[in-house]
Amino acid sequence: MGRMSDSFSAARITDRVYWVGAIDWELRDFHGYSMQRGSTYNAYLVLADKVTLIDTVKAPFFDQMLSRIASVVDPSRIAYVVANHAEMDHSGALPRVIESLKPEKVIASNAGVKTLAGHFRLGREVTGVKDGASLSLGNATLSFVAAPMLHWPESMLTYLAEDRLLFSNDAFGMHLASSQRFAEEIPEWILDYEGSRYFANILLPYSALITKLLDKVGKLGIAIDTIAPSHGPIWRKDPSWIVNRYARWAAGPPRDKAVIVYDTMWHSTELMARAIADGVAAAGATAVVMPLKGSHRSDVAQEMLGAGALLVGSPTLNNGMLPAVADVLTYLKGLKPRVPFGAAFGSYGWSGEAPAQIEEVLDTMGVQLLREAVKVRYVPDEETLSQCFALGGLVAARVTGQAG
Ligand code: FEO
């Protein structure tokens, strides 16, 4: 974007496979998920007898992708295009690819055919493939693995047997713009942070399906030397690094961590949050306090990984909870974190409905409420703060397994 279209290069992954995607340094919001480091849209070129493009990029990055393709092969030689996933960050440039390169075949899962038709007027047939189907590229073979809900119902993965390479689309990805293409070139703490943030904000609701997919791929008995996802770095040196983390995040065993999320008007609910945190810590568990004036909903989602308890506080404003609390609860409800325990709290002036509304959402999320909400009129006194401290102790006992 903003450069001559012939000034981008492809990155070699194997003798046959090149990264020809786009780097989006500016991206900071992905439908509500806030990121700090942008993202990449990874498209890949397989230089087989039938030159094949695996996925495309977000529509405005078409020129960047095309110039990377042109750095290794005449783009008009692309015979096949595989669309693993119809979401627009990967399919947005597909209409222009079809229009300008006129590939012989465009391939998607059977469900993907319908989704692409719903998105674009492609003006041509898309070939649907079933789970387990193969496609010969002449001197190489692609196999397709259905991966429903990872990230959409039509998602699939593509495996290139000759190079033992899995094009995993959204799975095993992260939102991380970088001039480096390979995970081994990036500090591990960044991979851990951005990987867990992506997992929590995108894939958390589908944790059980990830466990199933890992099991399914394991049973296929296919050798995987490289995982090439559709966002972020390529896993070449040690793909098991990200696979093991996915297995752990998906299984999500809760640990002795209580996340205390709140917003406040005149610091009363804030004082309650602090007293709860003190009670948690005094009883030997970990307290993470997240004031919503500083913590984004994506930060809270990330902390849900491994959380044993979720405590949510809000004062009452106009008979309801504060907007920031409603925002984070709406977001968390959709992500379905499996947090076993929780409670609500908050100060109020005259009506005090907010804690009960919070309890309702926590209940919908399957969170077991450890006690009725702690509420206080106006400013918490010593007795209320003692109740909050005691709630922290109760939470700690549950998350450390010291209470039945
Ligand atoms: Fe990266 Fe679901 O799109």
CSV table of C-alpha atoms and ligand atoms in Angstrom, one decimal:
chain,number,residue,atom,x,y,z
A,1,MET,CA,0.0,0.0,0.0
A,2,GLY,CA,1.4,3.4,-0.9
A,3,ARG,CA,4.4,1.9,-2.7
A,4,MET,CA,5.2,0.9,-6.3
A,5,SER,CA,3.5,-2.4,-6.8
A,6,ASP,CA,6.7,-4.1,-8.0
A,7,SER,CA,8.7,-3.4,-4.9
A,8,PHE,CA,7.7,-6.3,-2.7
A,9,SER,CA,9.4,-9.7,-2.5
A,10,ALA,CA,8.2,-13.2,-1.7
A,11,ALA,CA,9.8,-15.1,1.2
A,12,ARG,CA,11.0,-18.6,0.5
A,13,ILE,CA,9.8,-21.3,2.8
A,14,THR,CA,10.8,-24.4,0.9
A,15,ASP,CA,12.1,-24.8,-2.7
A,16,ARG,CA,8.5,-25.1,-3.8
A,17,VAL,CA,6.6,-22.8,-1.4
A,18,TYR,CA,6.8,-19.1,-1.0
A,19,TRP,CA,5.0,-16.6,1.3
A,20,VAL,CA,3.4,-14.0,-0.9
A,21,GLY,CA,1.1,-12.3,1.7
A,22,ALA,CA,0.8,-8.7,3.0
A,23,ILE,CA,1.9,-6.9,6.2
A,24,ASP,CA,-0.7,-4.7,7.8
A,25,TRP,CA,1.3,-2.5,10.2
A,26,GLU,CA,-1.7,-0.2,10.9
A,27,LEU,CA,-4.3,-2.7,12.0
A,28,ARG,CA,-5.4,-2.1,15.6
A,29,ASP,CA,-8.9,-3.5,15.7
A,30,PHE,CA,-10.3,-6.8,14.5
A,31,HIS,CA,-14.1,-6.7,15.2
A,32,GLY,CA,-13.6,-5.6,18.7
A,33,TYR,CA,-10.3,-7.3,19.4
A,34,SER,CA,-7.7,-4.7,20.0
A,35,MET,CA,-4.1,-5.5,19.1
A,36,GLN,CA,-0.9,-3.5,19.4
A,37,ARG,CA,1.3,-4.9,16.7
A,38,GLY,CA,-0.8,-5.1,13.5
A,39,SER,CA,-1.2,-8.3,11.5
A,40,THR,CA,-0.3,-10.1,8.4
A,41,TYR,CA,-2.5,-11.8,5.8
A,42,ASN,CA,-0.5,-14.8,4.7
A,43,ALA,CA,-1.0,-16.1,1.2
A,44,TYR,CA,1.3,-18.8,-0.1
A,45,LEU,CA,2.4,-19.8,-3.6
A,46,VAL,CA,3.1,-23.5,-4.4
A,47,LEU,CA,5.4,-23.7,-7.4
A,48,ALA,CA,4.2,-27.1,-8.6
A,49,ASP,CA,3.4,-28.1,-12.2
A,50,LYS,CA,0.1,-26.5,-11.5
A,51,VAL,CA,1.1,-23.3,-9.8
A,52,THR,CA,-1.2,-22.8,-6.9
A,53,LEU,CA,-2.1,-19.9,-4.7
A,54,ILE,CA,-3.2,-20.8,-1.1
A,55,ASP,CA,-5.6,-18.1,0.1
A,56,THR,CA,-5.4,-14.4,-0.8
A,57,VAL,CA,-5.2,-11.2,1.3
A,58,LYS,CA,-7.5,-8.4,2.5
A,59,ALA,CA,-8.8,-6.6,-0.6
A,60,PRO,CA,-6.7,-3.3,-0.3
A,61,PHE,CA,-3.5,-5.4,-0.2
A,62,PHE,CA,-4.1,-7.1,-3.6
A,63,ASP,CA,-1.2,-5.1,-5.3
A,64,GLN,CA,1.2,-6.0,-2.5
A,65,MET,CA,0.4,-9.7,-2.9
A,66,LEU,CA,0.6,-9.6,-6.7
A,67,SER,CA,4.0,-7.9,-6.6
A,68,ARG,CA,5.3,-10.6,-4.2
A,69,ILE,CA,4.0,-13.3,-6.5
A,70,ALA,CA,5.6,-11.6,-9.5
A,71,SER,CA,9.0,-11.7,-7.7
A,72,VAL,CA,9.1,-15.5,-8.1
A,73,VAL,CA,6.7,-16.4,-11.0
A,74,ASP,CA,4.6,-14.7,-13.7
A,75,PRO,CA,1.2,-14.3,-11.9
A,76,SER,CA,-0.6,-15.5,-15.0
A,77,ARG,CA,0.9,-19.0,-14.5
A,78,ILE,CA,-1.3,-19.5,-11.4
A,79,ALA,CA,-3.6,-22.4,-12.3
A,80,TYR,CA,-5.3,-23.1,-9.0
A,81,VAL,CA,-6.4,-20.9,-6.1
A,82,VAL,CA,-7.4,-22.6,-2.8
A,83,ALA,CA,-9.6,-20.5,-0.5
A,84,ASN,CA,-9.3,-22.2,2.9
A,85,HIS,CA,-11.5,-19.6,4.6
A,86,ALA,CA,-14.1,-17.2,3.2
A,87,GLU,CA,-13.6,-14.4,5.8
A,88,MET,CA,-12.6,-11.2,4.0
A,89,ASP,CA,-9.1,-10.9,5.5
A,90,HIS,CA,-8.3,-14.0,3.3
A,91,SER,CA,-10.8,-13.9,0.5
A,92,GLY,CA,-11.1,-10.1,0.0
A,93,ALA,CA,-8.7,-10.1,-2.9
A,94,LEU,CA,-10.1,-13.2,-4.5
A,95,PRO,CA,-12.4,-11.4,-6.9
A,96,ARG,CA,-9.5,-9.4,-8.3
A,97,VAL,CA,-7.3,-12.6,-8.5
A,98,ILE,CA,-10.0,-14.3,-10.5
A,99,GLU,CA,-10.6,-11.3,-12.7
A,100,SER,CA,-7.0,-10.5,-13.5
A,101,LEU,CA,-5.3,-14.0,-13.4
A,102,LYS,CA,-8.2,-16.2,-14.6
A,103,PRO,CA,-7.1,-19.4,-12.8
A,104,GLU,CA,-8.3,-22.7,-14.1
A,105,LYS,CA,-9.8,-23.7,-10.8
A,106,VAL,CA,-10.8,-22.0,-7.6
A,107,ILE,CA,-11.2,-24.5,-4.7
A,108,ALA,CA,-13.0,-24.2,-1.4
A,109,SER,CA,-14.8,-26.5,1.1
A,110,ASN,CA,-18.3,-27.3,0.0
A,111,ALA,CA,-19.6,-24.9,2.7
A,112,GLY,CA,-17.0,-22.4,1.6
A,113,VAL,CA,-18.4,-22.4,-2.0
A,114,LYS,CA,-21.7,-21.1,-0.5
A,115,THR,CA,-20.1,-18.5,1.7
A,116,LEU,CA,-18.0,-17.2,-1.1
A,117,ALA,CA,-21.1,-16.9,-3.3
A,118,GLY,CA,-22.8,-15.0,-0.5
A,119,HIS,CA,-19.8,-12.6,-0.3
A,120,PHE,CA,-18.9,-12.0,-3.9
A,121,ARG,CA,-20.4,-12.2,-7.3
A,122,LEU,CA,-17.4,-14.2,-8.6
A,123,GLY,CA,-19.0,-14.9,-12.0
A,124,ARG,CA,-17.5,-18.3,-12.2
A,125,GLU,CA,-17.7,-21.7,-10.6
A,126,VAL,CA,-15.9,-22.6,-7.4
A,127,THR,CA,-15.0,-26.3,-6.9
A,128,GLY,CA,-16.1,-27.7,-3.6
A,129,VAL,CA,-14.0,-30.3,-1.9
A,130,LYS,CA,-14.9,-32.7,0.9
A,131,ASP,CA,-12.9,-33.4,4.1
A,132,GLY,CA,-10.1,-35.7,3.1
A,133,ALA,CA,-10.2,-35.0,-0.6
A,134,SER,CA,-6.9,-34.6,-2.5
A,135,LEU,CA,-5.9,-32.5,-5.6
A,136,SER,CA,-3.0,-33.4,-7.8
A,137,LEU,CA,-0.8,-30.4,-8.8
A,138,GLY,CA,1.2,-32.7,-11.1
A,139,ASN,CA,4.4,-33.1,-9.2
A,140,ALA,CA,2.8,-32.4,-5.8
A,141,THR,CA,-0.5,-33.2,-4.0
A,142,LEU,CA,-2.7,-31.1,-1.8
A,143,SER,CA,-5.1,-32.7,0.8
A,144,PHE,CA,-7.9,-30.9,2.5
A,145,VAL,CA,-8.9,-31.2,6.1
A,146,ALA,CA,-12.2,-29.8,7.3
A,147,ALA,CA,-11.8,-27.5,10.3
A,148,PRO,CA,-15.4,-26.3,11.0
A,149,MET,CA,-15.6,-23.2,13.3
A,150,LEU,CA,-11.8,-22.7,13.2
A,151,HIS,CA,-12.7,-20.0,12.5
A,152,TRP,CA,-15.9,-20.2,10.6
A,153,PRO,CA,-18.2,-23.1,9.7
A,154,GLU,CA,-16.6,-23.4,6.2
A,155,SER,CA,-12.9,-23.3,7.3
A,156,MET,CA,-10.5,-25.9,6.1
A,157,LEU,CA,-6.8,-26.6,6.2
A,158,THR,CA,-4.6,-27.7,3.3
A,159,TYR,CA,-1.7,-30.1,3.6
A,160,LEU,CA,1.2,-30.4,1.1
A,161,ALA,CA,2.5,-33.9,1.6
A,162,GLU,CA,5.7,-33.5,-0.5
A,163,ASP,CA,6.9,-30.6,1.7
A,164,ARG,CA,5.3,-31.9,4.9
A,165,LEU,CA,3.7,-28.5,5.2
A,166,LEU,CA,0.3,-27.6,6.7
A,167,PHE,CA,-1.5,-24.4,5.6
A,168,SER,CA,-3.5,-24.0,8.7
A,169,ASN,CA,-5.3,-20.8,8.0
A,170,ASP,CA,-6.6,-19.0,11.2
A,171,ALA,CA,-5.5,-21.9,13.4
A,172,PHE,CA,-2.0,-21.5,14.9
A,173,GLY,CA,-1.9,-17.9,13.8
A,174,MET,CA,-1.6,-14.6,15.7
A,175,HIS,CA,-2.0,-10.9,14.9
A,176,LEU,CA,1.6,-9.8,14.6
A,177,ALA,CA,3.0,-7.6,11.9
A,178,SER,CA,6.7,-8.2,11.6
A,179,SER,CA,9.5,-7.9,9.0
A,180,GLN,CA,10.4,-11.4,10.1
A,181,ARG,CA,8.5,-14.3,8.6
A,182,PHE,CA,9.5,-17.2,10.8
A,183,ALA,CA,8.7,-17.8,14.5
A,184,GLU,CA,12.3,-18.6,15.4
A,185,GLU,CA,13.3,-15.0,14.4
A,186,ILE,CA,10.8,-13.4,16.9
A,187,PRO,CA,11.4,-13.2,20.7
A,188,GLU,CA,9.5,-16.0,22.5
A,189,TRP,CA,7.7,-13.6,24.9
A,190,ILE,CA,6.1,-11.8,22.0
A,191,LEU,CA,5.0,-15.1,20.5
A,192,ASP,CA,3.5,-16.1,23.8
A,193,TYR,CA,1.8,-12.8,24.4
A,194,GLU,CA,0.4,-12.4,20.9
A,195,GLY,CA,-0.4,-16.1,20.5
A,196,SER,CA,-2.4,-16.3,23.7
A,197,ARG,CA,-4.1,-13.0,23.0
A,198,TYR,CA,-5.2,-14.2,19.5
A,199,PHE,CA,-6.3,-17.6,20.9
A,200,ALA,CA,-8.4,-15.9,23.7
A,201,ASN,CA,-10.0,-13.3,21.5
A,202,ILE,CA,-10.7,-15.4,18.4
A,203,LEU,CA,-10.7,-19.1,19.2
A,204,LEU,CA,-11.7,-19.4,22.8
A,205,PRO,CA,-15.3,-20.4,22.1
A,206,TYR,CA,-14.1,-23.2,19.9
A,207,SER,CA,-11.6,-24.7,22.4
A,208,ALA,CA,-13.3,-28.1,22.4
A,209,LEU,CA,-13.1,-28.2,18.5
A,210,ILE,CA,-9.4,-27.4,18.7
A,211,THR,CA,-8.8,-30.3,21.0
A,212,LYS,CA,-10.7,-32.4,18.4
A,213,LEU,CA,-8.8,-31.0,15.5
A,214,LEU,CA,-5.4,-31.7,17.2
A,215,ASP,CA,-6.6,-35.3,17.8
A,216,LYS,CA,-7.9,-35.7,14.2
A,217,VAL,CA,-4.6,-34.4,12.7
A,218,GLY,CA,-2.7,-36.7,15.1
A,219,LYS,CA,-4.8,-39.7,13.9
A,220,LEU,CA,-4.2,-38.8,10.2
A,221,GLY,CA,-0.6,-39.7,10.9
A,222,ILE,CA,0.7,-37.0,8.6
A,223,ALA,CA,4.2,-35.7,9.1
A,224,ILE,CA,4.3,-31.9,9.7
A,225,ASP,CA,7.6,-30.1,9.4
A,226,THR,CA,6.1,-26.7,8.9
A,227,ILE,CA,2.9,-24.9,9.9
A,228,ALA,CA,2.0,-22.0,7.7
A,229,PRO,CA,-0.9,-20.1,9.2
A,230,SER,CA,-2.8,-17.2,7.7
A,231,HIS,CA,-1.7,-14.6,10.3
A,232,GLY,CA,1.7,-14.0,11.9
A,233,PRO,CA,4.8,-16.0,11.8
A,234,ILE,CA,5.4,-19.4,10.1
A,235,TRP,CA,6.3,-22.3,12.4
A,236,ARG,CA,9.3,-24.0,10.7
A,237,LYS,CA,11.9,-24.7,13.3
A,238,ASP,CA,9.6,-26.0,16.0
A,239,PRO,CA,5.9,-26.3,15.1
A,240,SER,CA,5.2,-28.2,18.3
A,241,TRP,CA,5.8,-25.0,20.2
A,242,ILE,CA,2.5,-23.5,19.0
A,243,VAL,CA,0.7,-26.9,18.8
A,244,ASN,CA,1.5,-27.6,22.5
A,245,ARG,CA,0.3,-24.1,23.5
A,246,TYR,CA,-2.9,-24.5,21.6
A,247,ALA,CA,-3.5,-27.9,23.4
A,248,ARG,CA,-2.9,-26.2,26.7
A,249,TRP,CA,-5.0,-23.1,26.1
A,250,ALA,CA,-7.8,-25.2,24.6
A,251,ALA,CA,-7.8,-27.6,27.6
A,252,GLY,CA,-7.7,-24.5,29.8
A,253,PRO,CA,-7.3,-26.0,33.2
A,254,PRO,CA,-8.2,-23.2,35.7
A,255,ARG,CA,-5.5,-22.3,38.2
A,256,ASP,CA,-5.3,-20.2,41.3
A,257,LYS,CA,-6.0,-17.0,39.5
A,258,ALA,CA,-8.9,-14.6,40.3
A,259,VAL,CA,-9.6,-11.9,37.8
A,260,ILE,CA,-11.3,-8.8,39.3
A,261,VAL,CA,-12.9,-6.6,36.6
A,262,TYR,CA,-14.6,-3.3,37.5
A,263,ASP,CA,-15.5,0.2,36.6
A,264,THR,CA,-16.1,2.9,39.1
A,265,MET,CA,-17.7,6.4,39.4
A,266,TRP,CA,-16.4,7.9,42.6
A,267,HIS,CA,-13.9,5.2,43.7
A,268,SER,CA,-16.3,3.2,45.9
A,269,THR,CA,-16.4,0.1,43.6
A,270,GLU,CA,-12.7,0.5,43.2
A,271,LEU,CA,-12.2,0.3,46.9
A,272,MET,CA,-14.3,-2.9,47.0
A,273,ALA,CA,-12.2,-4.4,44.1
A,274,ARG,CA,-9.0,-3.7,46.0
A,275,ALA,CA,-10.3,-5.2,49.2
A,276,ILE,CA,-11.4,-8.4,47.3
A,277,ALA,CA,-7.9,-8.5,45.7
A,278,ASP,CA,-6.3,-8.2,49.2
A,279,GLY,CA,-8.4,-11.0,50.5
A,280,VAL,CA,-7.5,-13.2,47.5
A,281,ALA,CA,-3.8,-12.5,47.9
A,282,ALA,CA,-3.8,-12.9,51.7
A,283,ALA,CA,-5.3,-16.4,51.3
A,284,GLY,CA,-2.5,-17.4,48.9
A,285,ALA,CA,-4.0,-17.1,45.5
A,286,THR,CA,-3.2,-14.8,42.6
A,287,ALA,CA,-5.4,-11.6,42.1
A,288,VAL,CA,-5.4,-9.8,38.8
A,289,VAL,CA,-7.2,-6.4,39.1
A,290,MET,CA,-8.5,-4.9,35.8
A,291,PRO,CA,-10.0,-1.4,36.0
A,292,LEU,CA,-11.9,-0.9,32.8
A,293,LYS,CA,-10.8,2.7,32.5
A,294,GLY,CA,-7.4,1.2,31.6
A,295,SER,CA,-8.0,-2.4,30.5
A,296,HIS,CA,-9.5,-3.2,27.1
A,297,ARG,CA,-12.0,-6.0,26.7
A,298,SER,CA,-9.3,-7.9,24.8
A,299,ASP,CA,-7.0,-7.6,27.8
A,300,VAL,CA,-9.7,-9.1,30.0
A,301,ALA,CA,-10.4,-11.9,27.5
A,302,GLN,CA,-6.7,-12.8,27.5
A,303,GLU,CA,-6.7,-13.0,31.3
A,304,MET,CA,-9.5,-15.5,31.1
A,305,LEU,CA,-7.0,-18.2,30.0
A,306,GLY,CA,-6.4,-20.2,33.1
A,307,ALA,CA,-8.7,-18.0,35.3
A,308,GLY,CA,-10.3,-19.9,38.2
A,309,ALA,CA,-12.6,-17.0,39.2
A,310,LEU,CA,-14.1,-13.9,37.6
A,311,LEU,CA,-15.4,-11.1,39.9
A,312,VAL,CA,-17.2,-8.2,38.3
A,313,GLY,CA,-18.0,-4.9,39.9
A,314,SER,CA,-20.0,-1.9,38.8
A,315,PRO,CA,-21.8,1.0,40.4
A,316,THR,CA,-25.4,1.5,39.3
A,317,LEU,CA,-26.0,4.3,36.8
A,318,ASN,CA,-29.6,5.0,35.6
A,319,ASN,CA,-30.7,1.6,36.9
A,320,GLY,CA,-28.0,-0.4,35.1
A,321,MET,CA,-24.3,-1.2,35.1
A,322,LEU,CA,-21.7,1.2,33.7
A,323,PRO,CA,-21.3,0.9,29.9
A,324,ALA,CA,-17.7,-0.4,30.1
A,325,VAL,CA,-18.9,-3.3,32.3
A,326,ALA,CA,-21.8,-4.1,29.9
A,327,ASP,CA,-19.3,-4.0,27.0
A,328,VAL,CA,-16.9,-6.5,28.6
A,329,LEU,CA,-19.6,-8.8,29.8
A,330,THR,CA,-21.2,-8.9,26.3
A,331,TYR,CA,-17.8,-9.7,24.8
A,332,LEU,CA,-16.9,-12.4,27.4
A,333,LYS,CA,-20.4,-14.0,27.1
A,334,GLY,CA,-19.7,-14.6,23.4
A,335,LEU,CA,-16.2,-16.0,24.0
A,336,LYS,CA,-17.5,-18.5,26.6
A,337,PRO,CA,-14.5,-18.7,28.9
A,338,ARG,CA,-14.8,-21.7,31.2
A,339,VAL,CA,-14.3,-19.9,34.5
A,340,PRO,CA,-15.7,-22.0,37.3
A,341,PHE,CA,-16.3,-19.4,40.1
A,342,GLY,CA,-17.3,-15.8,40.4
A,343,ALA,CA,-19.3,-13.1,42.2
A,344,ALA,CA,-20.6,-9.6,41.6
A,345,PHE,CA,-20.1,-6.4,43.6
A,346,GLY,CA,-20.7,-2.7,43.5
A,347,SER,CA,-21.7,0.5,45.2
A,348,TYR,CA,-24.9,2.4,44.5
A,349,GLY,CA,-26.8,5.5,45.5
A,350,TRP,CA,-30.5,4.6,45.6
A,351,SER,CA,-31.6,1.8,43.3
A,352,GLY,CA,-28.6,-0.6,43.0
A,353,GLU,CA,-29.6,-2.9,40.1
A,354,ALA,CA,-26.1,-3.4,38.6
A,355,PRO,CA,-24.8,-6.3,40.7
A,356,ALA,CA,-27.9,-8.4,40.0
A,357,GLN,CA,-27.6,-7.7,36.3
A,358,ILE,CA,-23.9,-8.8,36.4
A,359,GLU,CA,-24.9,-12.0,38.3
A,360,GLU,CA,-27.4,-12.8,35.6
A,361,VAL,CA,-24.7,-12.6,32.9
A,362,LEU,CA,-22.2,-14.6,35.0
A,363,ASP,CA,-24.9,-17.3,35.5
A,364,THR,CA,-25.5,-17.4,31.7
A,365,MET,CA,-21.7,-18.0,31.3
A,366,GLY,CA,-21.9,-21.0,33.6
A,367,VAL,CA,-20.0,-19.3,36.4
A,368,GLN,CA,-20.9,-20.6,39.8
A,369,LEU,CA,-21.7,-17.6,42.1
A,370,LEU,CA,-19.9,-18.1,45.4
A,371,ARG,CA,-22.1,-15.7,47.3
A,372,GLU,CA,-24.8,-13.1,46.8
A,373,ALA,CA,-23.4,-9.8,45.4
A,374,VAL,CA,-21.6,-7.5,47.9
A,375,LYS,CA,-23.4,-4.2,47.6
A,376,VAL,CA,-22.9,-1.0,49.5
A,377,ARG,CA,-24.8,2.3,49.5
A,378,TYR,CA,-22.5,5.2,48.6
A,379,VAL,CA,-19.0,4.7,50.1
A,380,PRO,CA,-17.9,1.4,51.6
A,381,ASP,CA,-17.4,1.4,55.3
A,382,GLU,CA,-15.1,-0.9,57.3
A,383,GLU,CA,-17.8,-3.6,57.5
A,384,THR,CA,-18.3,-3.7,53.7
A,385,LEU,CA,-14.6,-3.8,53.1
A,386,SER,CA,-14.3,-6.7,55.5
A,387,GLN,CA,-17.1,-8.5,53.5
A,388,CYS,CA,-15.1,-7.8,50.3
A,389,PHE,CA,-11.9,-9.1,51.9
A,390,ALA,CA,-13.8,-12.2,53.1
A,391,LEU,CA,-15.1,-12.7,49.6
A,392,GLY,CA,-11.5,-12.7,48.4
A,393,GLY,CA,-10.7,-15.4,50.9
A,394,LEU,CA,-13.6,-17.5,49.8
A,395,VAL,CA,-12.5,-17.2,46.2
A,396,ALA,CA,-9.0,-18.1,47.0
A,397,ALA,CA,-10.1,-21.2,48.9
A,398,ARG,CA,-12.0,-22.3,45.8
A,399,VAL,CA,-9.4,-21.6,43.2
A,400,THR,CA,-6.6,-23.2,45.2
A,401,GLY,CA,-8.8,-26.2,45.8
A,402,GLN,CA,-8.9,-25.7,49.6
A,403,ALA,CA,-12.7,-25.6,49.8
A,404,GLY,CA,-15.2,-28.2,48.6
B,1,FEO,FE1,-8.3,-14.5,9.6
B,1,FEO,FE2,-11.4,-15.8,10.3
B,1,FEO,O1,-10.1,-14.8,9.4
